[in-house]
Tab-separated table of C-alpha atoms in Angstrom:
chain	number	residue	atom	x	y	z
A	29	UNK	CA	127.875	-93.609	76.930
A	30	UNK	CA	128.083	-89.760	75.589
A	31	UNK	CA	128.268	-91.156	71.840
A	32	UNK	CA	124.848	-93.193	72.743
A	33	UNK	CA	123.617	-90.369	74.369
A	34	UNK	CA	123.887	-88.721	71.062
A	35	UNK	CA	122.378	-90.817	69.031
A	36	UNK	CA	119.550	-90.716	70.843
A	37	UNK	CA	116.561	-89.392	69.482
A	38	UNK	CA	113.070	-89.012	70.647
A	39	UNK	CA	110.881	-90.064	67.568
A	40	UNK	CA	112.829	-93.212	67.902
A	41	UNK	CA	111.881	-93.518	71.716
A	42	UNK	CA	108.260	-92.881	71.384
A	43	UNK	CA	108.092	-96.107	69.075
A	44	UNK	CA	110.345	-97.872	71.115
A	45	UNK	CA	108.453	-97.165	74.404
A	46	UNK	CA	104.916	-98.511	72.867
A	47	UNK	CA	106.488	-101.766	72.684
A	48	UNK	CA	108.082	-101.898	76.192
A	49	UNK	CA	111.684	-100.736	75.200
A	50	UNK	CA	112.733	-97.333	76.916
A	51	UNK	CA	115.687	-96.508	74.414
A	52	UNK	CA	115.975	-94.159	71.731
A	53	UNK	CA	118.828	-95.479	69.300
A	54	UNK	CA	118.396	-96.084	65.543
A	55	UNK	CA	119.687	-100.056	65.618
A	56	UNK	CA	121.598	-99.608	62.481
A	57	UNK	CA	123.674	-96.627	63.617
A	58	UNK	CA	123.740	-98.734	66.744
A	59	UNK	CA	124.997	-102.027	64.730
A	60	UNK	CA	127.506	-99.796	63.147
A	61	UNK	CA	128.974	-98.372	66.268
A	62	UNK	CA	129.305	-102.206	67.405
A	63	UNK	CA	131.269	-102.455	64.617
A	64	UNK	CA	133.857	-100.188	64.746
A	65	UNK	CA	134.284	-101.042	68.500
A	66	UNK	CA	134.740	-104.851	66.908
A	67	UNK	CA	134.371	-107.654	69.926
A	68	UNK	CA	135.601	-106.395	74.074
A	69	UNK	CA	134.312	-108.746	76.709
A	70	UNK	CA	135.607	-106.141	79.273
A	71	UNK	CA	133.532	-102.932	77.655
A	72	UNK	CA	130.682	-105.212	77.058
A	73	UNK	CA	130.401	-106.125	80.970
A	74	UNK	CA	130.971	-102.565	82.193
A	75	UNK	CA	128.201	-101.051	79.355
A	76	UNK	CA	126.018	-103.888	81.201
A	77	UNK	CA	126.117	-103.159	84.284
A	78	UNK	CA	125.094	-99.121	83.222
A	79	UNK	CA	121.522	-100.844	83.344
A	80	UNK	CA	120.743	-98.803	80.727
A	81	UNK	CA	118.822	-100.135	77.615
A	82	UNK	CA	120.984	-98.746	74.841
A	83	UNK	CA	123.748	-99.867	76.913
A	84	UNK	CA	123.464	-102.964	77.091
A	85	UNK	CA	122.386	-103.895	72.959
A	86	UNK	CA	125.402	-102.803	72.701
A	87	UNK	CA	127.352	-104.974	74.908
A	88	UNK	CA	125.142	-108.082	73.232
A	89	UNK	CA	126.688	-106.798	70.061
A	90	UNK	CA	130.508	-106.215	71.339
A	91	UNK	CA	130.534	-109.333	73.118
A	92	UNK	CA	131.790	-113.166	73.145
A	93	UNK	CA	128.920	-115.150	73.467
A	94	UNK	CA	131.062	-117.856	74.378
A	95	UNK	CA	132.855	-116.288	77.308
A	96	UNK	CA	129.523	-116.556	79.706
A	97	UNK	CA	129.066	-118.988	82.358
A	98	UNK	CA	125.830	-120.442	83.221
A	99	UNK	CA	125.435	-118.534	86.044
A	100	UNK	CA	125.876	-115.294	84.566
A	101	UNK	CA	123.782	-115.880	81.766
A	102	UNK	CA	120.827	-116.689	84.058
A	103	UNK	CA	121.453	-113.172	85.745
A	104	UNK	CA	121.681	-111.828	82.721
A	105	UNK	CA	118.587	-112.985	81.768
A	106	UNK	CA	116.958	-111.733	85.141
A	107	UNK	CA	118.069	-108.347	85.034
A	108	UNK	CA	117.215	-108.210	81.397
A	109	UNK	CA	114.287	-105.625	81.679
A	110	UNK	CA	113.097	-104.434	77.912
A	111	UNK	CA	111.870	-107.138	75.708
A	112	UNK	CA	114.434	-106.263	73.152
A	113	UNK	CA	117.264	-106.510	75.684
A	114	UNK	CA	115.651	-110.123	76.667
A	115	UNK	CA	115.634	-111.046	72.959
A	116	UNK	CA	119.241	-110.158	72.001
A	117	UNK	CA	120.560	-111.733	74.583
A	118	UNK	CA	118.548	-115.331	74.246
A	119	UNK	CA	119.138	-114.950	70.375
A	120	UNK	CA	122.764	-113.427	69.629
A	121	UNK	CA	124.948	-114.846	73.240
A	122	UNK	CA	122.678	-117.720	74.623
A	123	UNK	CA	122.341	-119.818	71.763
A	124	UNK	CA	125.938	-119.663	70.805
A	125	UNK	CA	126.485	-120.611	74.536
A	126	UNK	CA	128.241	-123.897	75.056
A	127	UNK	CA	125.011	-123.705	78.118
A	128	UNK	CA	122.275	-123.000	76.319
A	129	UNK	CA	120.800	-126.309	76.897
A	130	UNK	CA	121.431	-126.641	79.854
A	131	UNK	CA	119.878	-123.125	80.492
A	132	UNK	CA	116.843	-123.900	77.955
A	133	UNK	CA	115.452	-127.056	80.128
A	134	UNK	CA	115.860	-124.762	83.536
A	135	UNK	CA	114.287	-121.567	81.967
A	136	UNK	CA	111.638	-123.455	80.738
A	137	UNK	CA	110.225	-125.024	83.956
A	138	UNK	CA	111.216	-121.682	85.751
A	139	UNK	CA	108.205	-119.749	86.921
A	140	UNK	CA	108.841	-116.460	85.915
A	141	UNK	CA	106.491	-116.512	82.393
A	142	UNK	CA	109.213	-113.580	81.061
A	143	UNK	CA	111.892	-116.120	82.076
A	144	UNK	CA	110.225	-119.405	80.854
A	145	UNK	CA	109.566	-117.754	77.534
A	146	UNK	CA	113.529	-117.824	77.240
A	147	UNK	CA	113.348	-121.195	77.327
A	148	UNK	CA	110.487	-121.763	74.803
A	149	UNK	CA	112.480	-119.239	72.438
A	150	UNK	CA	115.674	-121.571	72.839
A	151	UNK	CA	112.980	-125.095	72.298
A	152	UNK	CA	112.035	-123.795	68.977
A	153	UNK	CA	115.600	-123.089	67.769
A	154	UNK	CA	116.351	-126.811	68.424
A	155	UNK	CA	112.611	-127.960	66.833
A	156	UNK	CA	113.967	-126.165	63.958
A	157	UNK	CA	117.993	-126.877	63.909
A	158	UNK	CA	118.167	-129.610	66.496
A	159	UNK	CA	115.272	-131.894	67.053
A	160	UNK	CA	116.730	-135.120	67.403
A	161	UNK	CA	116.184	-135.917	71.656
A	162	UNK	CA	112.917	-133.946	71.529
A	163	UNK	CA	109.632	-135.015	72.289
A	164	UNK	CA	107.825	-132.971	70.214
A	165	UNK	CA	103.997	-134.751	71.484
A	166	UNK	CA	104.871	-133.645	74.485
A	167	UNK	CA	105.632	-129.671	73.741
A	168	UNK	CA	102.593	-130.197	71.646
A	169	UNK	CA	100.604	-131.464	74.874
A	170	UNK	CA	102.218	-128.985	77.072
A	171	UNK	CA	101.379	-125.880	74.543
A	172	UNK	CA	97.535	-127.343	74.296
A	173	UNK	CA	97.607	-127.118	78.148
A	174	UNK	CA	99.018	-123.909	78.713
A	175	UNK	CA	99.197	-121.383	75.894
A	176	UNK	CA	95.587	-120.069	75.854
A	177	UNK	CA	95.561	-118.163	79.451
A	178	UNK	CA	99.801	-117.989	79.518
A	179	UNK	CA	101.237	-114.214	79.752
A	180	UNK	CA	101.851	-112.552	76.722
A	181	UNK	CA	105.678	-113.172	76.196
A	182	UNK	CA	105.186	-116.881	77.505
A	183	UNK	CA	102.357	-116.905	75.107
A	184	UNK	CA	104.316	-115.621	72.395
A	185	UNK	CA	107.070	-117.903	72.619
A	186	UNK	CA	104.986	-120.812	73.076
A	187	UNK	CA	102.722	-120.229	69.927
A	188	UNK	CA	106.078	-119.466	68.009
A	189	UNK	CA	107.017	-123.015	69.101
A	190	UNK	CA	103.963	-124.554	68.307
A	191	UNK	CA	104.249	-123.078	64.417
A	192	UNK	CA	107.814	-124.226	63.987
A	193	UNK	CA	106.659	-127.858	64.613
A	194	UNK	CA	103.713	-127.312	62.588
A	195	UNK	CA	106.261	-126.051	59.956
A	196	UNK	CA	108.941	-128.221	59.961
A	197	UNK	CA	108.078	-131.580	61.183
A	198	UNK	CA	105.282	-133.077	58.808
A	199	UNK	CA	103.901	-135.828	60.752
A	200	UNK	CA	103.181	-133.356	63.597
A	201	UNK	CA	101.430	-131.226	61.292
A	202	UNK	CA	97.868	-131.823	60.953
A	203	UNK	CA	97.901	-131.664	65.142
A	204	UNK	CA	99.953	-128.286	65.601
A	205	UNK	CA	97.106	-126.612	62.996
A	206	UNK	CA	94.598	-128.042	65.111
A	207	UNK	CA	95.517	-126.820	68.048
A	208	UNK	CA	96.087	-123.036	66.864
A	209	UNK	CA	92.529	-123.521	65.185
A	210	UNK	CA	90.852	-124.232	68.747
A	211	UNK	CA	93.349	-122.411	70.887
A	212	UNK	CA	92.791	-118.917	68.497
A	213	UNK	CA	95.551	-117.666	70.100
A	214	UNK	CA	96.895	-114.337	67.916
A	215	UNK	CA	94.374	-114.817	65.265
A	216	UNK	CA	93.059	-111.025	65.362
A	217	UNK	CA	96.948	-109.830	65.236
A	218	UNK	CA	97.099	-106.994	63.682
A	219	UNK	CA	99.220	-108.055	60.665
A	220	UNK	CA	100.563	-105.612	57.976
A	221	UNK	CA	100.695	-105.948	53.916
A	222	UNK	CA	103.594	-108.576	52.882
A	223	UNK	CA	103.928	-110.091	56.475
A	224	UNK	CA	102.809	-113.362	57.728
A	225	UNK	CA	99.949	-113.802	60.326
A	226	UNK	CA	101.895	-114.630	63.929
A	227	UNK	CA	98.487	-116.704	63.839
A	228	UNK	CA	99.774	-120.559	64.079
A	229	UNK	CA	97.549	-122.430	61.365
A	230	UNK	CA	97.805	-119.739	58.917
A	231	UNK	CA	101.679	-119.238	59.736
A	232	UNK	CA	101.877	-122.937	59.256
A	233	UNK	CA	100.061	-122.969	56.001
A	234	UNK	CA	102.334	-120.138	54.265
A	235	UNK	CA	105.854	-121.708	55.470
A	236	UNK	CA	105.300	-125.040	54.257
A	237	UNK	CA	103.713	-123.394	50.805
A	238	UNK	CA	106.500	-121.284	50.485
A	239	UNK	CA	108.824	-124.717	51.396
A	240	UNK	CA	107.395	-125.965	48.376
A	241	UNK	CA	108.073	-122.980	46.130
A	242	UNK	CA	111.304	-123.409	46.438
């Protein structure tokens, strides 16, 4: 805690802070302090439970993903208050979880929106890497519903899904643009030079172009 406490700096914060995340570590010096302490379940449960942000991206990063059970994953997830916290966990311990699927279809139809967009984040992995099982109409159907007055990190999660069908799964194309194209959801995102719009069709459109470049 006193070597975080070092590398804490307040330029660093005040970015951090305008996107939610009340921490004020450099990731890379934190990545590289992961490093030397290698992988300790034990430290990573005790930074945890500090509560405190740089704390616990740490512990993600020190961890075994594979050592969680179910239920403490879903407290995990709970008590994880930042969005970056929330992120690193769902993306570097759930989804090498031997639960995660179990823990993406009970996330998804939970409803806390900061919790169901957990489970959205851990549908598009599988739409991407796993999508045999999947009714993909259905998300489709379900994002049409839902994604135009969801909360922001639902919202998010659900129009990442929506592009990752769009993207990868051809026959479901033509419908996914659609639906971003009447939905407009993120289509004034502020986007900068060299990145990709977060704006479905558009995100869609460069993917599969880039897909083809290859």
């Amino acid at each position: 805690m006193a070597e975080l406490a070092e590398l804490e700096d307040p330029k660093t914060r005040e970015v951090n802070e305008k996107h939610g995340d009340d921490h004020g570590v450099n990731l890379s010096k934190l990545r590289a302090l992961a490093k030397r302490l290698k992988t300790q379940q034990e430290l990573a449960s005790r930074l945890w439970e500090t509560d405190d942000t740089a704390a616990r991206l740490l512990a993600i990063l020190i961890c075994r993903p594979k050592a969680f059970e179910r239920d403490e994953l879903d407290v995990m997830l709970r008590e994880a208050r930042t969005p970056k916290v929330h992120d690193w966990l769902v993306n570097y311990v759930v989804k090498k979880n031997p639960h995660s699927e179990e823990l993406r279809l009970a996330w998804s139809a939970d409803p806390d929106p900061v919790v169901a967009s957990a489970g959205w984040a851990l549908t598009t992995e599988r739409v991407a890497k796993k999508p045999e099982g999947l009714d993909l109409a259905g998300l489709l159907d379900v994002i049409e519903a839902q994604m135009k007055e969801a909360p922001a990190r639902l919202q998010w999660a659900m129009n990442h899904c929506l592009a990752q069908i769009g993207i990868e799964h051809p026959e479901h194309r033509t419908r996914a643009v659609d639906i971003g194209e009447r939905l407009e959801v993120l289509k004034d995102y502020p986007t900068s030079s060299g990145c990709t719009s977060p704006f479905a069709p558009v995100w869609i459109t460069e993917m599969v172009r880039r897909q083809h470049d290859t």
